Coordinates of C-alpha atoms and ligand atoms in Angstrom, one line a residue:
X1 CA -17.2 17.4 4.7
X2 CA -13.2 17.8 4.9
X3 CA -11.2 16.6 2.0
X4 CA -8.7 14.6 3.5
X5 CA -5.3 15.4 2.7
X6 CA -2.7 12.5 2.1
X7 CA 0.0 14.8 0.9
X8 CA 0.4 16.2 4.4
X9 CA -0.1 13.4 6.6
X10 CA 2.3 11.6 4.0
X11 CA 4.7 14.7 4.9
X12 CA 4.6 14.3 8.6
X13 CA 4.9 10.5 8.8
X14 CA 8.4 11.5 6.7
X15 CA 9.6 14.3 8.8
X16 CA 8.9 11.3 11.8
X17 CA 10.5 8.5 9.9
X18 CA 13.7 11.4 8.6
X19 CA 14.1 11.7 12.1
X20 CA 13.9 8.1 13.3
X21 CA 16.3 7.1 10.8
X22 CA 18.6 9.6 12.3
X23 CA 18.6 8.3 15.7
X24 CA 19.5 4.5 14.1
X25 CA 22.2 5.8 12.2
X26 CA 23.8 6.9 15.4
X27 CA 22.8 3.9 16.9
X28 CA 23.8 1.0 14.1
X29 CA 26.3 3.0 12.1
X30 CA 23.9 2.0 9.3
X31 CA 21.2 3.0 7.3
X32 CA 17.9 1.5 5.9
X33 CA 18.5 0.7 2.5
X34 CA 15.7 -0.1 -0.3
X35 CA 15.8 -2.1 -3.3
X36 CA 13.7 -2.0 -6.3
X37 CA 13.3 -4.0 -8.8
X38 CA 12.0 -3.2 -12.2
X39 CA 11.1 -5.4 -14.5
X40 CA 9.9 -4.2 -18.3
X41 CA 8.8 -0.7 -19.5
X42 CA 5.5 -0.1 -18.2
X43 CA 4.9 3.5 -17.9
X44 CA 2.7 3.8 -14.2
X45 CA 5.6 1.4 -13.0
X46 CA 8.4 3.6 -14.1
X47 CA 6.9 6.6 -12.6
X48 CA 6.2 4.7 -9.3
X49 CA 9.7 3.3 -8.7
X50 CA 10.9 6.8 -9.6
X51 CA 9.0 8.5 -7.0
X52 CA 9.5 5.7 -4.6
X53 CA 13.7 6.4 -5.1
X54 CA 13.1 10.1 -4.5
X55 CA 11.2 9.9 -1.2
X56 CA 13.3 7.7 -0.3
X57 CA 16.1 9.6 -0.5
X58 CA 14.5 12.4 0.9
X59 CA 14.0 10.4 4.4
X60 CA 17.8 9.1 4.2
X61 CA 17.0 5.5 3.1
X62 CA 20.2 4.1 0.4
X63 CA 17.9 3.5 -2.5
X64 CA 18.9 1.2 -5.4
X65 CA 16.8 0.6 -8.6
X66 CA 17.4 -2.8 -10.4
X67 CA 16.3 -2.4 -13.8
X68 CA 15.4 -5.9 -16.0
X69 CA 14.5 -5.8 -19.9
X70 CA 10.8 -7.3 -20.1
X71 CA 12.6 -10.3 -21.7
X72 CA 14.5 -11.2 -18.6
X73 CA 14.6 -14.9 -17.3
X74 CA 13.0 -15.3 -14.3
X75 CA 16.1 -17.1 -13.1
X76 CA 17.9 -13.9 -12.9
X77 CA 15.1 -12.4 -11.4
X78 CA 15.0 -14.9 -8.5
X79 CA 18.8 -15.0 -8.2
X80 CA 19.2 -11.3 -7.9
X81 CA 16.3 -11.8 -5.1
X82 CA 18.8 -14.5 -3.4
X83 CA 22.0 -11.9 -3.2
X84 CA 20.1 -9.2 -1.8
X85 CA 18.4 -11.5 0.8
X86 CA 22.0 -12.2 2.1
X87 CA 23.5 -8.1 1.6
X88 CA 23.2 -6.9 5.0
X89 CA 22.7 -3.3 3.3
X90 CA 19.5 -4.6 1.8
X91 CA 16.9 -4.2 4.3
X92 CA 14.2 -4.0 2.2
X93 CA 13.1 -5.6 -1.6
X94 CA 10.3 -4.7 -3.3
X95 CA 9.6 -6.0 -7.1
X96 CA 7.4 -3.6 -8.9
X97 CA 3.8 -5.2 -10.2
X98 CA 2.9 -6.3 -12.8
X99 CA 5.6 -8.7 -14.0
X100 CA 5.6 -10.1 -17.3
X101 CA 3.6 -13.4 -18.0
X102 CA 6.5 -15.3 -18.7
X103 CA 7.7 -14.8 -15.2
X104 CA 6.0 -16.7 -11.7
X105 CA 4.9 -13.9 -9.9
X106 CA 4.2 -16.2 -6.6
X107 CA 7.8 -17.8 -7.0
X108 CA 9.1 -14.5 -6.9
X109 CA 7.1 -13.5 -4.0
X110 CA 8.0 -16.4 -2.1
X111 CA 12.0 -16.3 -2.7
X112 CA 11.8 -12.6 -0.5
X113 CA 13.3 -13.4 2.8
X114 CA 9.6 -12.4 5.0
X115 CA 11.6 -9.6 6.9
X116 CA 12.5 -8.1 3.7
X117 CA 9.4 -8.0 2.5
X118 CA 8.1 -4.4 2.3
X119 CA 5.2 -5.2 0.5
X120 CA 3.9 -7.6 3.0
X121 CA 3.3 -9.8 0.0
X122 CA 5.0 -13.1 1.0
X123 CA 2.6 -16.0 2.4
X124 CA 4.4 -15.9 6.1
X125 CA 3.3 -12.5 6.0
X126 CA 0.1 -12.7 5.0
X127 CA -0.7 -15.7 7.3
X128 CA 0.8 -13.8 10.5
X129 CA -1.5 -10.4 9.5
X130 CA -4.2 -12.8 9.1
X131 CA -3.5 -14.3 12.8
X132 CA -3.3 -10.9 14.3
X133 CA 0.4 -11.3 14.6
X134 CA 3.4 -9.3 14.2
X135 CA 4.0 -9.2 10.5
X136 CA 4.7 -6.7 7.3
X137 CA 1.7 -4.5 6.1
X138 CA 1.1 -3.7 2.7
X139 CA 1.9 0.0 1.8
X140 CA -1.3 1.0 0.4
X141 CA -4.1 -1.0 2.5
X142 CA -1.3 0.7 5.5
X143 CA -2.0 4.3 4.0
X144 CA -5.5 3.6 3.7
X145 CA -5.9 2.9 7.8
X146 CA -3.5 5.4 8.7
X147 CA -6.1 8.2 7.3
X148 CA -9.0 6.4 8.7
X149 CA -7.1 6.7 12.2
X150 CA -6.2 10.0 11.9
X151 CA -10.0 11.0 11.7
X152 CA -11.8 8.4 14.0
X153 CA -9.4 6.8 16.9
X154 CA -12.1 4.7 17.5
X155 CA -13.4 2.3 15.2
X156 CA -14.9 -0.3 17.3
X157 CA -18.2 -1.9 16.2
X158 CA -18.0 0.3 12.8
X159 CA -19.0 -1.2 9.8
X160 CA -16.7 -1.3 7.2
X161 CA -17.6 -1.8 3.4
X162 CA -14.2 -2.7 1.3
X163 CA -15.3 -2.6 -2.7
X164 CA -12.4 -5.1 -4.1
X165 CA -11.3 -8.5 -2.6
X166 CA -7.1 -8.0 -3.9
X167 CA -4.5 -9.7 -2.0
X168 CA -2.8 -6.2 -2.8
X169 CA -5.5 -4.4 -1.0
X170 CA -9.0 -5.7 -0.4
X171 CA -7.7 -8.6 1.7
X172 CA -4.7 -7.1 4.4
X173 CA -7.6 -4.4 4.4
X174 CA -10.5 -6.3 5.6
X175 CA -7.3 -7.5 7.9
X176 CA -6.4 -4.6 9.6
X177 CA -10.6 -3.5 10.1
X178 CA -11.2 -6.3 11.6
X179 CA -8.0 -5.9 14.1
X180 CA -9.9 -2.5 15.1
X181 CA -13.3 -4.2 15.8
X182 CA -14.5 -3.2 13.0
X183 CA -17.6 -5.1 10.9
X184 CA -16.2 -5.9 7.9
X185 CA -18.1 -6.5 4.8
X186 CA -15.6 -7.3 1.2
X187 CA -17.4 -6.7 -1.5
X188 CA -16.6 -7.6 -5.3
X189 CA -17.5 -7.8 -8.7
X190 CA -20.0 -10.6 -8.0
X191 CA -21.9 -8.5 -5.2
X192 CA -25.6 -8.2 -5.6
X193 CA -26.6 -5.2 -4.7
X194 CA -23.2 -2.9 -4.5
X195 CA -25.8 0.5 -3.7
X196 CA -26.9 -0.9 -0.9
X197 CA -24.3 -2.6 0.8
X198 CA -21.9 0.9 0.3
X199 CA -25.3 2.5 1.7
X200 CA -24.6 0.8 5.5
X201 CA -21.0 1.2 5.6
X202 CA -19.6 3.9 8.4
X203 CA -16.5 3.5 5.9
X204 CA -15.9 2.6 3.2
X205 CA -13.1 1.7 1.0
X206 CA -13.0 1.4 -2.9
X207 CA -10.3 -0.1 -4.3
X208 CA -11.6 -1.6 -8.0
X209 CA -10.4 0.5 -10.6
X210 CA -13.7 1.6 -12.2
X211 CA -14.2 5.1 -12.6
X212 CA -16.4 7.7 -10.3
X213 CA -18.3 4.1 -9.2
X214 CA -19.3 5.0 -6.1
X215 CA -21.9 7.7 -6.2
X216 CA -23.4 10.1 -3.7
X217 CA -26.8 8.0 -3.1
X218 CA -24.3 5.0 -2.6
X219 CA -23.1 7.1 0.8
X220 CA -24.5 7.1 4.4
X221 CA -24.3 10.8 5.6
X222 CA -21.6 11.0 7.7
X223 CA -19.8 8.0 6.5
X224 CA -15.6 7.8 6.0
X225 CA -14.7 7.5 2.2
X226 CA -10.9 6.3 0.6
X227 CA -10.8 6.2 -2.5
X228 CA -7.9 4.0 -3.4
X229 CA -8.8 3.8 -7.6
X230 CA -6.3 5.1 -9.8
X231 CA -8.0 5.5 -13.3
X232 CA -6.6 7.1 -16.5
X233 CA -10.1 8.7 -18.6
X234 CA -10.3 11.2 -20.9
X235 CA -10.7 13.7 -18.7
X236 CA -7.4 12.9 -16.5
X237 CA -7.1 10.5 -13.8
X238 CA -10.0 9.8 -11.5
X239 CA -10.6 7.5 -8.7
X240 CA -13.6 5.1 -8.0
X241 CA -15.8 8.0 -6.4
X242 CA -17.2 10.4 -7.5
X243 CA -16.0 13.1 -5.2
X244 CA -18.0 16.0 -5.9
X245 CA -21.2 13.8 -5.8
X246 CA -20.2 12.3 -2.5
X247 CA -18.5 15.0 -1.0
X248 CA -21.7 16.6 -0.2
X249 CA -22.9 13.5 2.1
X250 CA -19.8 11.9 3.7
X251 CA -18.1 13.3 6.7
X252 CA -14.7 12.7 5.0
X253 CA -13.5 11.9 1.5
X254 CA -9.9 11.2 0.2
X255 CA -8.8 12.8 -2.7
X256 CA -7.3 11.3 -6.2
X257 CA -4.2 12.3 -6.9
X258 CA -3.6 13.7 -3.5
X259 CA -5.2 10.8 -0.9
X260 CA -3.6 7.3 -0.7
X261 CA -1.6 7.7 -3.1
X262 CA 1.2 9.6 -1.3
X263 CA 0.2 7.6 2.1
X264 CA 1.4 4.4 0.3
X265 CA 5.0 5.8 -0.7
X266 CA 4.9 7.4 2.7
X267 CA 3.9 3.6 4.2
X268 CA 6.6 1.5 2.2
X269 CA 9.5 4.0 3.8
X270 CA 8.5 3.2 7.0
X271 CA 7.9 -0.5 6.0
X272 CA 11.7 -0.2 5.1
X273 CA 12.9 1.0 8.6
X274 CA 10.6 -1.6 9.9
X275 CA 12.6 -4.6 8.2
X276 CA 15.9 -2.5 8.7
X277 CA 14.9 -3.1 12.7
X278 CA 14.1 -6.9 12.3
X279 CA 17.3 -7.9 10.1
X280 CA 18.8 -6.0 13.2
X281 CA 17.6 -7.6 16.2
X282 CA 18.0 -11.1 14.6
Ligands
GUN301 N1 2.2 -2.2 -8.3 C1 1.1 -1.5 -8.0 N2 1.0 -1.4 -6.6 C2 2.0 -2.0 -6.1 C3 2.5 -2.3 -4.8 O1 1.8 -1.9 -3.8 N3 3.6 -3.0 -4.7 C4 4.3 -3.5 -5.7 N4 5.4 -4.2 -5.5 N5 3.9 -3.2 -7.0 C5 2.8 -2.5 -7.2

């Protein structure tokens, strides 16, 4: 078994996209810029949006962080939303989940000019990823394939188990499998038999939040394993495998901290100089 490292394959995709953005700034006399915004208090969030700013920084993206009390109208919201969809320095918004209840989190979405959109969140988006077209990738389901790629080039005619059915990751997941040939299988919390469905998969993906979930008699030997779970427990944070169990059956298991997570940091700076491009050639 390796233990797939998404700190490093995080770092190179930087040095490619430090470089990249470089080579634009010569051409466009501009660079990428990023804009966060940051509604409420939430501790995860706060360290997010904080990394995000440094990484970006790092690659030579402008970042900006728009900071909102939690009690903030969502009319402000969505006309902050409207003057960066027309500042040509913007090329990129992403509003930090979760928002507060009070505030739409669809209408929000939805008021994102689509080539903005760095999350790949907005419904023209969605539908074109869905259509096999040309369209904005979430960050994290992005990360996610990126490491699968990097150890099989070939996935045709594998089959693909995805344990959550998010429109944040399950969903543009199964998405992206399927554009690969892959047999995809979504699973969720209303799946009969979790054991045995994880127990065909050639990959498999867990994104649920529960901790240590999938165990090592849920894996095929030889089988790919991202572990996209994020879980705070008593004994620190863990993802939704258990990695030491599982590590003795798979061919390859990601890490938590240390797999997706920096992949999907990694993913939304190039999703930047991807909408940086398309505001261009408009
Ligand atoms: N909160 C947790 N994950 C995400 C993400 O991928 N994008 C945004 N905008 N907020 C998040």
């Amino acid at each position: 078994m390796f233990k797939i490292d998404g700190k490093k394959t995080a770092a190179t995709l930087r040095e490619k996209l430090k470089k990249k953005i470089s080579e634009l700034k010569s051409t466009y006399k501009a660079i990428p810029g990023l804009t966060v915004i940051l509604v409420g208090e939430d501790p995860a969030s706060k360290i997010y949006v904080k990394n995000k700013e440094k990484f970006a920084n790092e690659v030579g993206i402008k970042s900006e962080i728009v900071r909102y009390p939690n009690t903030i109208e969502e009319k402000t919201v969505l006309n902050k939303i409207k003057e960066l969809n027309e500042d040509s320095n913007v090329s990129g918004i992403l509003i930090q989940l979760p928002l507060p209840k009070h505030i739409d989190k669809r209408k929000i979405i939805e008021a994102i000019l689509p080539d903005k959109d760095v999350d790949g969140f907005h419904p023209v988006n969605v539908g074109n990823l869905s259509s096999g077209y040309d369209s904005m990738i979430p960050c994290t389901p992005l990360g996610c394939y990126l490491l699968i790629k990097d150890i099989e080039k070939d996935l045709n005619g594998k089959h693909a188990v995805i344990i959550g059915r998010s429109n944040l990751n399950g969903k543009p997941m199964a998405q992206l499998l399927l554009k690969e040939n892959c047999t995809v299988t979504i699973t969720h919390s209303k799946t009969k038999d979790l054991r045995t469905e994880c127990k065909r998969a050639d990959i498999i993906i867990a994104a649920v939040g529960r901790p240590k979930l999938v165990r090592g008699d849920w894996v095929k030997k030889d089988a790919i394993v991202i572990d996209v779970g994020i879980n705070k427990t008593d004994s620190g944070l863990v993802g939704d495998v258990d990695f030491d169990e599982v590590s003795k059956v798979a061919k390859a298991v990601s890490p938590v901290p240390g797999g997706v997570g920096p992949m999907t940091i990694a993913c939304l700076l190039s999703n930047t100089v991807e909408c940086f491009k398309k505001t261009r050639s408009n």
